[in-house]
mmCIF file of C-alpha atoms and ligand atoms in Angstrom:
data_model
loop_
_atom_site.group_PDB
_atom_site.id
_atom_site.type_symbol
_atom_site.label_atom_id
_atom_site.label_comp_id
_atom_site.label_asym_id
_atom_site.label_seq_id
_atom_site.Cartn_x
_atom_site.Cartn_y
_atom_site.Cartn_z
ATOM 1 C CA UNK A 776 -13.903 -70.026 -47.300
ATOM 2 C CA UNK A 777 -15.734 -72.872 -47.748
ATOM 3 C CA UNK A 778 -19.161 -70.807 -47.346
ATOM 4 C CA UNK A 779 -21.788 -72.378 -49.744
ATOM 5 C CA UNK A 780 -20.349 -75.516 -50.158
ATOM 6 C CA UNK A 781 -22.898 -78.462 -50.353
ATOM 7 C CA UNK A 782 -22.771 -80.952 -47.916
ATOM 8 C CA UNK A 783 -21.749 -83.977 -49.573
ATOM 9 C CA UNK A 784 -18.679 -82.343 -51.212
ATOM 10 C CA UNK A 785 -18.268 -80.856 -47.764
ATOM 11 C CA UNK A 786 -18.119 -84.809 -46.265
ATOM 12 C CA UNK A 787 -15.654 -85.934 -49.011
ATOM 13 C CA UNK A 788 -13.353 -83.048 -48.176
ATOM 14 C CA UNK A 789 -13.137 -84.254 -44.894
ATOM 15 C CA UNK A 790 -13.237 -87.966 -45.745
ATOM 16 C CA UNK A 791 -9.946 -87.286 -47.809
ATOM 17 C CA UNK A 792 -8.392 -85.670 -44.804
ATOM 18 C CA UNK A 793 -8.412 -89.037 -43.183
ATOM 19 C CA UNK A 794 -6.640 -91.730 -45.065
ATOM 20 C CA UNK A 795 -8.148 -95.010 -43.359
ATOM 21 C CA UNK A 796 -11.775 -93.891 -44.080
ATOM 22 C CA UNK A 797 -13.803 -96.267 -46.034
ATOM 23 C CA UNK A 798 -16.540 -93.637 -47.040
ATOM 24 C CA UNK A 799 -19.392 -95.843 -45.523
ATOM 25 C CA UNK A 800 -19.445 -93.045 -42.803
ATOM 26 C CA UNK A 801 -20.046 -90.214 -45.718
ATOM 27 C CA UNK A 802 -22.449 -92.227 -47.178
ATOM 28 C CA UNK A 803 -24.672 -92.919 -43.930
ATOM 29 C CA UNK A 804 -24.840 -89.326 -43.417
ATOM 30 C CA UNK A 805 -25.817 -88.907 -46.778
ATOM 31 C CA UNK A 806 -28.737 -90.957 -46.483
ATOM 32 C CA UNK A 807 -29.440 -88.958 -42.978
ATOM 33 C CA UNK A 808 -29.581 -85.492 -44.510
ATOM 34 C CA UNK A 809 -32.073 -87.424 -47.161
ATOM 35 C CA UNK A 810 -34.342 -88.487 -44.424
ATOM 36 C CA UNK A 811 -34.458 -85.140 -42.759
ATOM 37 C CA UNK A 812 -35.314 -83.316 -45.916
ATOM 38 C CA UNK A 813 -38.410 -85.614 -46.196
ATOM 39 C CA UNK A 814 -39.193 -84.509 -42.481
ATOM 40 C CA UNK A 815 -38.489 -81.024 -43.358
ATOM 41 C CA UNK A 816 -40.892 -81.375 -46.554
ATOM 42 C CA UNK A 817 -43.604 -83.070 -44.715
ATOM 43 C CA UNK A 818 -43.517 -80.575 -41.518
ATOM 44 C CA UNK A 819 -43.537 -77.461 -43.716
ATOM 45 C CA UNK A 820 -46.827 -78.788 -45.395
ATOM 46 C CA UNK A 821 -48.177 -80.224 -42.228
ATOM 47 C CA UNK A 822 -51.273 -77.885 -42.292
ATOM 48 C CA UNK A 823 -52.060 -78.793 -45.867
ATOM 49 C CA UNK A 824 -52.026 -82.385 -45.737
ATOM 50 C CA UNK A 825 -54.129 -83.541 -42.494
ATOM 51 C CA UNK A 826 -50.895 -84.590 -40.462
ATOM 52 C CA UNK A 827 -51.310 -82.070 -37.607
ATOM 53 C CA UNK A 828 -52.681 -83.611 -34.374
ATOM 54 C CA UNK A 829 -52.414 -86.394 -31.780
ATOM 55 C CA UNK A 830 -52.104 -90.166 -33.396
ATOM 56 C CA UNK A 831 -54.174 -91.123 -30.353
ATOM 57 C CA UNK A 832 -51.345 -93.566 -28.877
ATOM 58 C CA UNK A 833 -48.585 -92.865 -26.317
ATOM 59 C CA UNK A 834 -45.445 -93.864 -26.331
ATOM 60 C CA UNK A 835 -42.976 -95.677 -24.135
ATOM 61 C CA UNK A 836 -42.338 -92.688 -21.668
ATOM 62 C CA UNK A 837 -46.167 -92.319 -21.737
ATOM 63 C CA UNK A 838 -46.252 -88.975 -23.732
ATOM 64 C CA UNK A 839 -48.792 -88.376 -26.372
ATOM 65 C CA UNK A 840 -47.596 -89.301 -29.888
ATOM 66 C CA UNK A 841 -48.425 -86.816 -33.053
ATOM 67 C CA UNK A 842 -48.979 -88.063 -36.104
ATOM 68 C CA UNK A 843 -45.579 -86.284 -37.319
ATOM 69 C CA UNK A 844 -43.806 -87.996 -34.766
ATOM 70 C CA UNK A 845 -44.943 -91.250 -36.537
ATOM 71 C CA UNK A 846 -44.169 -89.733 -39.680
ATOM 72 C CA UNK A 847 -40.562 -88.708 -39.219
ATOM 73 C CA UNK A 848 -40.115 -91.911 -37.392
ATOM 74 C CA UNK A 849 -40.753 -93.958 -40.533
ATOM 75 C CA UNK A 850 -38.910 -91.718 -42.650
ATOM 76 C CA UNK A 851 -35.831 -91.878 -40.977
ATOM 77 C CA UNK A 852 -36.156 -95.739 -40.071
ATOM 78 C CA UNK A 853 -37.082 -96.649 -43.944
ATOM 79 C CA UNK A 854 -34.079 -94.231 -45.486
ATOM 80 C CA UNK A 855 -31.875 -95.711 -43.009
ATOM 81 C CA UNK A 856 -32.332 -99.566 -42.534
ATOM 82 C CA UNK A 857 -31.512 -100.010 -46.562
ATOM 83 C CA UNK A 858 -28.253 -98.058 -46.601
ATOM 84 C CA UNK A 859 -25.827 -101.020 -45.659
ATOM 85 C CA UNK A 860 -23.832 -99.083 -43.077
ATOM 86 C CA UNK A 861 -26.068 -99.918 -40.025
ATOM 87 C CA UNK A 862 -26.483 -102.741 -37.336
ATOM 88 C CA UNK A 863 -29.295 -101.398 -35.504
ATOM 89 C CA UNK A 864 -30.992 -97.899 -34.728
ATOM 90 C CA UNK A 865 -32.835 -96.865 -31.540
ATOM 91 C CA UNK A 866 -35.672 -94.177 -31.569
ATOM 92 C CA UNK A 867 -37.634 -92.094 -28.974
ATOM 93 C CA UNK A 868 -40.478 -93.878 -30.349
ATOM 94 C CA UNK A 869 -39.981 -97.380 -30.410
ATOM 95 C CA UNK A 870 -39.657 -99.114 -26.804
ATOM 96 C CA UNK A 871 -36.863 -101.716 -28.143
ATOM 97 C CA UNK A 872 -33.805 -101.739 -30.782
ATOM 98 C CA UNK A 873 -34.963 -101.475 -34.114
ATOM 99 C CA UNK A 874 -33.434 -104.098 -36.221
ATOM 100 C CA UNK A 875 -31.903 -104.084 -39.890
ATOM 101 C CA UNK A 876 -34.112 -106.389 -41.460
ATOM 102 C CA UNK A 877 -32.007 -109.431 -43.035
ATOM 103 C CA UNK A 878 -33.081 -108.472 -46.589
ATOM 104 C CA UNK A 879 -30.443 -105.671 -46.225
ATOM 105 C CA UNK A 880 -26.662 -105.127 -46.010
ATOM 106 C CA UNK A 881 -25.189 -104.651 -42.208
ATOM 107 C CA UNK A 882 -22.729 -102.290 -41.402
ATOM 108 C CA UNK A 883 -21.000 -101.414 -38.084
ATOM 109 C CA UNK A 884 -22.492 -98.221 -37.365
ATOM 110 C CA UNK A 885 -25.181 -97.640 -34.619
ATOM 111 C CA UNK A 886 -27.966 -95.061 -34.825
ATOM 112 C CA UNK A 887 -30.165 -93.359 -32.035
ATOM 113 C CA UNK A 888 -32.739 -91.084 -32.700
ATOM 114 C CA UNK A 889 -35.520 -88.178 -31.661
ATOM 115 C CA UNK A 890 -37.169 -88.444 -35.003
ATOM 116 C CA UNK A 891 -39.145 -84.830 -33.737
ATOM 117 C CA UNK A 892 -38.122 -83.483 -31.008
ATOM 118 C CA UNK A 893 -40.540 -80.398 -29.560
ATOM 119 C CA UNK A 894 -43.738 -82.424 -30.314
ATOM 120 C CA UNK A 895 -45.789 -80.316 -28.342
ATOM 121 C CA UNK A 896 -44.752 -77.564 -30.786
ATOM 122 C CA UNK A 897 -45.853 -79.290 -33.872
ATOM 123 C CA UNK A 898 -49.261 -77.849 -34.266
ATOM 124 C CA UNK A 899 -48.651 -74.408 -33.571
ATOM 125 C CA UNK A 900 -45.657 -73.806 -36.513
ATOM 126 C CA UNK A 901 -42.776 -73.485 -33.876
ATOM 127 C CA UNK A 902 -39.682 -74.731 -34.546
ATOM 128 C CA UNK A 903 -39.021 -78.599 -33.845
ATOM 129 C CA UNK A 904 -36.085 -80.634 -34.646
ATOM 130 C CA UNK A 905 -34.715 -83.988 -34.899
ATOM 131 C CA UNK A 906 -31.509 -85.034 -32.907
ATOM 132 C CA UNK A 907 -29.080 -88.009 -33.815
ATOM 133 C CA UNK A 908 -26.430 -89.738 -32.461
ATOM 134 C CA UNK A 909 -24.175 -92.174 -34.105
ATOM 135 C CA UNK A 910 -21.455 -95.199 -32.455
ATOM 136 C CA UNK A 911 -19.552 -97.849 -33.614
ATOM 137 C CA UNK A 912 -20.749 -101.326 -32.974
ATOM 138 C CA UNK A 913 -18.866 -103.034 -30.056
ATOM 139 C CA UNK A 914 -19.968 -106.668 -30.441
ATOM 140 C CA UNK A 915 -18.961 -108.947 -33.047
ATOM 141 C CA UNK A 916 -22.240 -110.363 -34.077
ATOM 142 C CA UNK A 917 -23.887 -108.679 -37.169
ATOM 143 C CA UNK A 918 -26.722 -107.322 -35.314
ATOM 144 C CA UNK A 919 -26.392 -104.772 -32.783
ATOM 145 C CA UNK A 920 -26.765 -105.441 -29.170
ATOM 146 C CA UNK A 921 -28.451 -103.433 -26.146
ATOM 147 C CA UNK A 922 -24.565 -103.239 -24.958
ATOM 148 C CA UNK A 923 -23.532 -101.612 -28.038
ATOM 149 C CA UNK A 924 -26.262 -98.704 -27.445
ATOM 150 C CA UNK A 925 -25.136 -98.398 -24.236
ATOM 151 C CA UNK A 926 -22.392 -96.513 -24.457
ATOM 152 C CA UNK A 927 -21.449 -93.088 -22.777
ATOM 153 C CA UNK A 928 -21.722 -90.151 -25.033
ATOM 154 C CA UNK A 929 -18.366 -89.975 -24.912
ATOM 155 C CA UNK A 930 -17.727 -92.702 -27.404
ATOM 156 C CA UNK A 931 -19.928 -90.931 -30.254
ATOM 157 C CA UNK A 932 -18.434 -90.883 -33.603
ATOM 158 C CA UNK A 933 -21.103 -88.311 -34.710
ATOM 159 C CA UNK A 934 -23.817 -86.397 -33.460
ATOM 160 C CA UNK A 935 -25.944 -83.514 -34.388
ATOM 161 C CA UNK A 936 -29.366 -81.972 -35.122
ATOM 162 C CA UNK A 937 -31.711 -81.099 -38.025
ATOM 163 C CA UNK A 938 -33.785 -77.997 -36.993
ATOM 164 C CA UNK A 939 -37.089 -77.429 -38.920
ATOM 165 C CA UNK A 940 -37.017 -73.667 -38.112
ATOM 166 C CA UNK A 941 -37.429 -70.543 -40.243
ATOM 167 C CA UNK A 942 -35.092 -72.475 -42.042
ATOM 168 C CA UNK A 943 -33.940 -76.344 -42.022
ATOM 169 C CA UNK A 944 -30.360 -76.425 -40.722
ATOM 170 C CA UNK A 945 -28.183 -79.232 -39.920
ATOM 171 C CA UNK A 946 -25.763 -78.811 -37.266
ATOM 172 C CA UNK A 947 -23.261 -81.810 -36.463
ATOM 173 C CA UNK A 948 -19.832 -82.861 -35.199
ATOM 174 C CA UNK A 949 -17.706 -85.774 -35.791
ATOM 175 C CA UNK A 950 -15.281 -84.563 -33.013
ATOM 176 C CA UNK A 951 -13.621 -81.954 -35.246
ATOM 177 C CA UNK A 952 -15.596 -78.679 -34.402
ATOM 178 C CA UNK A 953 -19.209 -78.338 -35.524
ATOM 179 C CA UNK A 954 -20.254 -77.106 -38.439
ATOM 180 C CA UNK A 955 -23.788 -75.536 -39.754
ATOM 181 C CA UNK A 956 -25.552 -76.185 -42.962
ATOM 182 C CA UNK A 957 -28.869 -74.602 -44.199
ATOM 183 C CA UNK A 958 -31.173 -76.142 -46.523
ATOM 184 C CA UNK A 959 -31.713 -74.207 -49.856
ATOM 185 C CA UNK A 960 -35.137 -75.269 -50.723
ATOM 186 C CA UNK A 961 -34.425 -74.486 -54.280
ATOM 187 C CA UNK A 962 -31.588 -76.300 -55.243
ATOM 188 C CA UNK A 963 -32.561 -78.836 -52.632
ATOM 189 C CA UNK A 964 -29.203 -79.596 -50.575
ATOM 190 C CA UNK A 965 -27.522 -78.243 -47.349
ATOM 191 C CA UNK A 966 -25.075 -75.776 -47.829
ATOM 192 C CA UNK A 967 -22.428 -74.595 -45.629
ATOM 193 C CA UNK A 968 -23.603 -71.773 -43.485
ATOM 194 C CA UNK A 969 -21.818 -71.844 -40.369
ATOM 195 C CA UNK A 970 -18.310 -73.279 -40.163
ATOM 196 C CA UNK A 971 -16.437 -74.098 -36.948
ATOM 197 C CA UNK A 972 -19.217 -72.505 -34.846
ATOM 198 C CA UNK A 973 -17.786 -71.741 -31.291
ATOM 199 C CA UNK A 974 -20.341 -70.736 -28.464
ATOM 200 C CA UNK A 975 -19.348 -67.507 -26.756
ATOM 201 C CA UNK A 976 -17.768 -68.284 -23.157
ATOM 202 C CA UNK A 977 -20.524 -66.834 -21.343
ATOM 203 C CA UNK A 978 -24.113 -65.910 -22.453
ATOM 204 C CA UNK A 979 -26.827 -63.651 -20.910
ATOM 205 C CA UNK A 980 -29.674 -66.128 -21.641
ATOM 206 C CA UNK A 981 -31.030 -68.624 -19.437
ATOM 207 C CA UNK A 982 -33.854 -71.114 -20.739
ATOM 208 C CA UNK A 983 -35.762 -73.296 -18.625
ATOM 209 C CA UNK A 984 -39.095 -73.919 -17.425
ATOM 210 C CA UNK A 985 -39.925 -71.687 -14.906
ATOM 211 C CA UNK A 986 -43.102 -72.962 -14.520
ATOM 212 C CA UNK A 987 -41.535 -75.682 -12.515
ATOM 213 C CA UNK A 988 -40.249 -73.428 -10.232
ATOM 214 C CA UNK A 989 -42.386 -74.693 -7.374
ATOM 215 C CA UNK A 990 -40.513 -77.960 -7.660
ATOM 216 C CA UNK A 991 -36.618 -76.699 -8.205
ATOM 217 C CA UNK A 992 -33.766 -77.393 -5.635
ATOM 218 C CA UNK A 993 -32.380 -74.574 -4.175
ATOM 219 C CA UNK A 994 -29.422 -74.692 -6.497
ATOM 220 C CA UNK A 995 -31.605 -74.150 -9.421
ATOM 221 C CA UNK A 996 -33.204 -71.227 -7.625
ATOM 222 C CA UNK A 997 -29.784 -69.936 -6.581
ATOM 223 C CA UNK A 998 -28.467 -70.234 -9.935
ATOM 224 C CA UNK A 999 -31.514 -67.951 -11.924
ATOM 225 C CA UNK A 1000 -31.311 -65.687 -9.120
ATOM 226 C CA UNK A 1001 -27.835 -64.983 -9.959
ATOM 227 C CA UNK A 1002 -28.435 -65.054 -13.882
ATOM 228 C CA UNK A 1003 -30.760 -62.316 -13.561
ATOM 229 C CA UNK A 1004 -28.984 -60.236 -11.096
ATOM 230 C CA UNK A 1005 -26.250 -59.913 -13.741
ATOM 231 C CA UNK A 1006 -28.619 -59.120 -16.292
ATOM 232 C CA UNK A 1007 -29.714 -62.515 -18.020
ATOM 233 C CA UNK A 1008 -33.161 -62.707 -20.282
ATOM 234 C CA UNK A 1009 -35.024 -65.810 -20.518
ATOM 235 C CA UNK A 1010 -35.733 -67.518 -23.628
ATOM 236 C CA UNK A 1011 -37.686 -70.898 -23.447
ATOM 237 C CA UNK A 1012 -39.126 -72.311 -27.070
ATOM 238 C CA UNK A 1013 -40.083 -75.843 -25.477
ATOM 239 C CA UNK A 1014 -37.989 -77.601 -28.225
ATOM 240 C CA UNK A 1015 -34.639 -78.634 -27.289
ATOM 241 C CA UNK A 1016 -33.241 -78.203 -30.400
ATOM 242 C CA UNK A 1017 -34.335 -74.610 -30.920
ATOM 243 C CA UNK A 1018 -33.615 -73.795 -27.384
ATOM 244 C CA UNK A 1019 -30.061 -75.271 -27.941
ATOM 245 C CA UNK A 1020 -29.568 -73.661 -31.213
ATOM 246 C CA UNK A 1021 -30.137 -70.418 -30.271
ATOM 247 C CA UNK A 1022 -28.064 -70.417 -27.196
ATOM 248 C CA UNK A 1023 -25.220 -72.455 -29.234
ATOM 249 C CA UNK A 1024 -25.115 -69.304 -31.900
ATOM 250 C CA UNK A 1025 -25.593 -66.462 -29.029
ATOM 251 C CA UNK A 1026 -24.366 -67.884 -25.846
ATOM 252 C CA UNK A 1027 -26.347 -69.143 -22.881
ATOM 253 C CA UNK A 1028 -27.443 -71.850 -20.711
ATOM 254 C CA UNK A 1029 -30.408 -74.680 -21.105
ATOM 255 C CA UNK A 1030 -31.251 -76.263 -17.976
ATOM 256 C CA UNK A 1031 -33.902 -79.302 -17.015
ATOM 257 C CA UNK A 1032 -32.191 -80.101 -14.223
ATOM 258 C CA UNK A 1033 -33.451 -82.436 -11.385
ATOM 259 C CA UNK A 1034 -36.118 -81.379 -9.004
ATOM 260 C CA UNK A 1035 -38.040 -82.109 -5.663
ATOM 261 C CA UNK A 1036 -40.237 -84.302 -7.483
ATOM 262 C CA UNK A 1037 -37.466 -86.431 -9.767
ATOM 263 C CA UNK A 1038 -33.935 -86.922 -9.603
ATOM 264 C CA UNK A 1039 -34.078 -87.879 -13.258
ATOM 265 C CA UNK A 1040 -34.836 -84.619 -15.268
ATOM 266 C CA UNK A 1041 -37.138 -84.994 -18.678
ATOM 267 C CA UNK A 1042 -34.586 -85.399 -21.473
ATOM 268 C CA UNK A 1043 -33.385 -88.906 -22.411
ATOM 269 C CA UNK A 1044 -29.447 -89.387 -22.189
ATOM 270 C CA UNK A 1045 -28.751 -91.468 -25.533
ATOM 271 C CA UNK A 1046 -30.508 -89.493 -27.760
ATOM 272 C CA UNK A 1047 -30.974 -86.081 -26.520
ATOM 273 C CA UNK A 1048 -28.486 -85.366 -23.604
ATOM 274 C CA UNK A 1049 -25.542 -86.984 -25.385
ATOM 275 C CA UNK A 1050 -25.916 -85.793 -28.763
ATOM 276 C CA UNK A 1051 -25.818 -82.169 -28.171
ATOM 277 C CA UNK A 1052 -23.332 -82.592 -25.243
ATOM 278 C CA UNK A 1053 -20.953 -83.916 -27.783
ATOM 279 C CA UNK A 1054 -21.452 -80.535 -30.061
ATOM 280 C CA UNK A 1055 -21.553 -78.206 -27.100
ATOM 281 C CA UNK A 1056 -17.996 -79.481 -25.797
ATOM 282 C CA UNK A 1057 -16.605 -79.299 -29.426
ATOM 283 C CA UNK A 1058 -18.114 -75.482 -29.710
ATOM 284 C CA UNK A 1059 -16.141 -74.832 -26.395
ATOM 285 C CA UNK A 1060 -19.077 -75.080 -23.880
ATOM 286 C CA UNK A 1061 -20.541 -77.814 -21.594
ATOM 287 C CA UNK A 1062 -22.765 -79.957 -20.217
ATOM 288 C CA UNK A 1063 -23.273 -81.639 -16.884
ATOM 289 C CA UNK A 1064 -26.266 -83.225 -15.121
ATOM 290 C CA UNK A 1065 -25.106 -81.322 -12.092
ATOM 291 C CA UNK A 1066 -23.198 -83.714 -10.568
ATOM 292 C CA UNK A 1067 -21.408 -85.518 -13.967
ATOM 293 C CA UNK A 1068 -20.301 -84.587 -17.499
ATOM 294 C CA UNK A 1069 -23.145 -85.899 -19.647
ATOM 295 C CA UNK A 1070 -20.968 -87.338 -21.829
ATOM 296 C CA UNK A 1071 -19.005 -89.625 -18.808
ATOM 297 C CA UNK A 1072 -22.684 -91.045 -17.710
ATOM 298 C CA UNK A 1073 -22.346 -95.322 -18.006
ATOM 299 C CA UNK A 1074 -26.287 -95.548 -19.829
ATOM 300 C CA UNK A 1075 -28.259 -98.168 -18.036
ATOM 301 C CA UNK A 1076 -31.318 -98.436 -20.199
ATOM 302 C CA UNK A 1077 -32.145 -97.293 -23.940
ATOM 303 C CA UNK A 1078 -34.401 -94.404 -22.802
ATOM 304 C CA UNK A 1079 -33.042 -93.399 -19.506
ATOM 305 C CA UNK A 1080 -33.801 -89.762 -18.693
ATOM 306 C CA UNK A 1081 -31.046 -87.256 -17.156
ATOM 307 C CA UNK A 1082 -30.981 -83.738 -15.823
ATOM 308 C CA UNK A 1083 -29.348 -81.321 -18.294
ATOM 309 C CA UNK A 1084 -27.561 -78.194 -17.925
ATOM 310 C CA UNK A 1085 -26.025 -77.107 -21.174
ATOM 311 C CA UNK A 1086 -24.361 -74.082 -23.126
ATOM 312 C CA UNK A 1087 -21.861 -71.742 -22.366
ATOM 313 C CA UNK A 1088 -18.802 -72.951 -20.206
ATOM 314 C CA UNK A 1089 -18.952 -70.296 -17.487
ATOM 315 C CA UNK A 1090 -22.458 -70.489 -17.176
ATOM 316 C CA UNK A 1091 -23.033 -74.396 -16.759
ATOM 317 C CA UNK A 1092 -19.603 -74.049 -14.328
ATOM 318 C CA UNK A 1093 -21.659 -71.448 -12.336
ATOM 319 C CA UNK A 1094 -24.925 -73.783 -12.380
ATOM 320 C CA UNK A 1095 -22.913 -76.772 -11.412
ATOM 321 C CA UNK A 1096 -21.173 -74.836 -8.541
ATOM 322 C CA UNK A 1097 -24.867 -73.971 -7.100
ATOM 323 C CA UNK A 1098 -25.433 -77.897 -7.413
ATOM 324 C CA UNK A 1099 -22.077 -78.599 -5.412
ATOM 325 C CA UNK A 1100 -23.078 -75.740 -2.493
ATOM 326 C CA UNK A 1101 -26.440 -77.124 -2.274
ATOM 327 C CA UNK A 1102 -25.255 -80.920 -1.669
ATOM 328 C CA UNK A 1103 -22.375 -79.560 0.957
ATOM 329 C CA UNK A 1104 -24.864 -77.985 2.796
ATOM 330 C CA UNK A 1105 -27.599 -80.866 2.867
ATOM 331 C CA UNK A 1106 -24.513 -83.458 3.427
HETATM 332 P P1 LIG B 979 -40.454 -84.717 -26.834
HETATM 333 O O1 LIG B 979 -38.750 -85.178 -27.248
HETATM 334 O O2 LIG B 979 -41.443 -85.342 -26.429
HETATM 335 O O3 LIG B 979 -40.215 -83.591 -27.681
HETATM 336 O O4 LIG B 979 -39.737 -83.800 -25.314
HETATM 337 C C1 LIG B 979 -38.780 -82.864 -25.373
HETATM 338 C C2 LIG B 979 -39.035 -81.669 -25.109
HETATM 339 C C3 LIG B 979 -37.636 -80.721 -25.348
HETATM 340 O O5 LIG B 979 -37.675 -80.633 -26.606
HETATM 341 C C4 LIG B 979 -37.902 -79.731 -24.694
HETATM 342 O O6 LIG B 979 -36.491 -78.985 -23.919
HETATM 343 C C5 LIG B 979 -38.942 -80.434 -23.462
HETATM 344 O O7 LIG B 979 -39.239 -81.705 -23.425
HETATM 345 C C6 LIG B 979 -39.820 -79.130 -22.865
HETATM 346 O O8 LIG B 979 -40.427 -79.808 -21.881
HETATM 347 P P2 LIG B 979 -41.550 -78.712 -20.804
HETATM 348 O O9 LIG B 979 -42.915 -78.755 -21.986
HETATM 349 O O10 LIG B 979 -41.667 -79.759 -19.804
HETATM 350 O O11 LIG B 979 -40.714 -77.206 -20.740
HETATM 351 MG MG1 LIG B 980 -37.155 -84.896 -27.400
#
């Protein structure tokens, strides 16, 4: 058992299994974990240092930006831009690609992130998180181009999230299973706490914002009716990372579906849905937009939204079945 192993040691062990590895990815990942430790520290003392509340600005999606959103964004950008392994970054908080300044060496990886997911929960001490997706640059210039970011989720080389909850956790996959690490504040390191996570095939939890029910398609309504009939419980934090993490460990399904108002859903494909889809598939679950597998979607825009149904395999299959049944009835 490797429980308790520090993240860096774990990464080096994984790196040794792969003879062609250069170690670049391990260094990049270590930088990312350092950025998350800075965010974790700030989230934990937010009430004491006047960093709660709105930054009095809106982001590219027209949403209110919180001071901590900007602090988390800056922490990640400044930690990651100088590491020498990235060709470019993209963030929920930045309209355009974030280039790597010329003063720093450049690498072949692309990093996309939602620096602080669950912003509406920041001020009330409820779990929030950072979600990230790592791709390999496809174009040949030193600086990444938009097309390097617009790759389907199936091309991700790594994806994960940091959960700032009752403890700070990292959950990630590189395509060889899903592993969870817990930050031990006394030693300042992420230690392996959940090796090879598998999501139960079927869960007894459904998570969606029920206040949208007047806009639901019949498929959502029918699925939730079935879930209730078999005794499922509703659990909804309103932070994707927290809702996803609970369902990953306990089994269940999270939905932010298409509805009568928008067929686009709310969540962003590249730095919310895709990374979570990579993790859940590696853990034995599934992720769909209702009409296609999330990781098969060909992105057209950096901040594109997608409907999301994600979690235990059988639950997602049943929800997708409800979408298909409605599509057949209306065609
Ligand atoms: P954010 O990235 O601006 O925080 O928005 C995403 C969040 C998710 O964490 C969560 O699942 C969802 O929005 C909640 O939305 P709603 O308040 O509409 O239920
Ligand atoms: Mg988010």
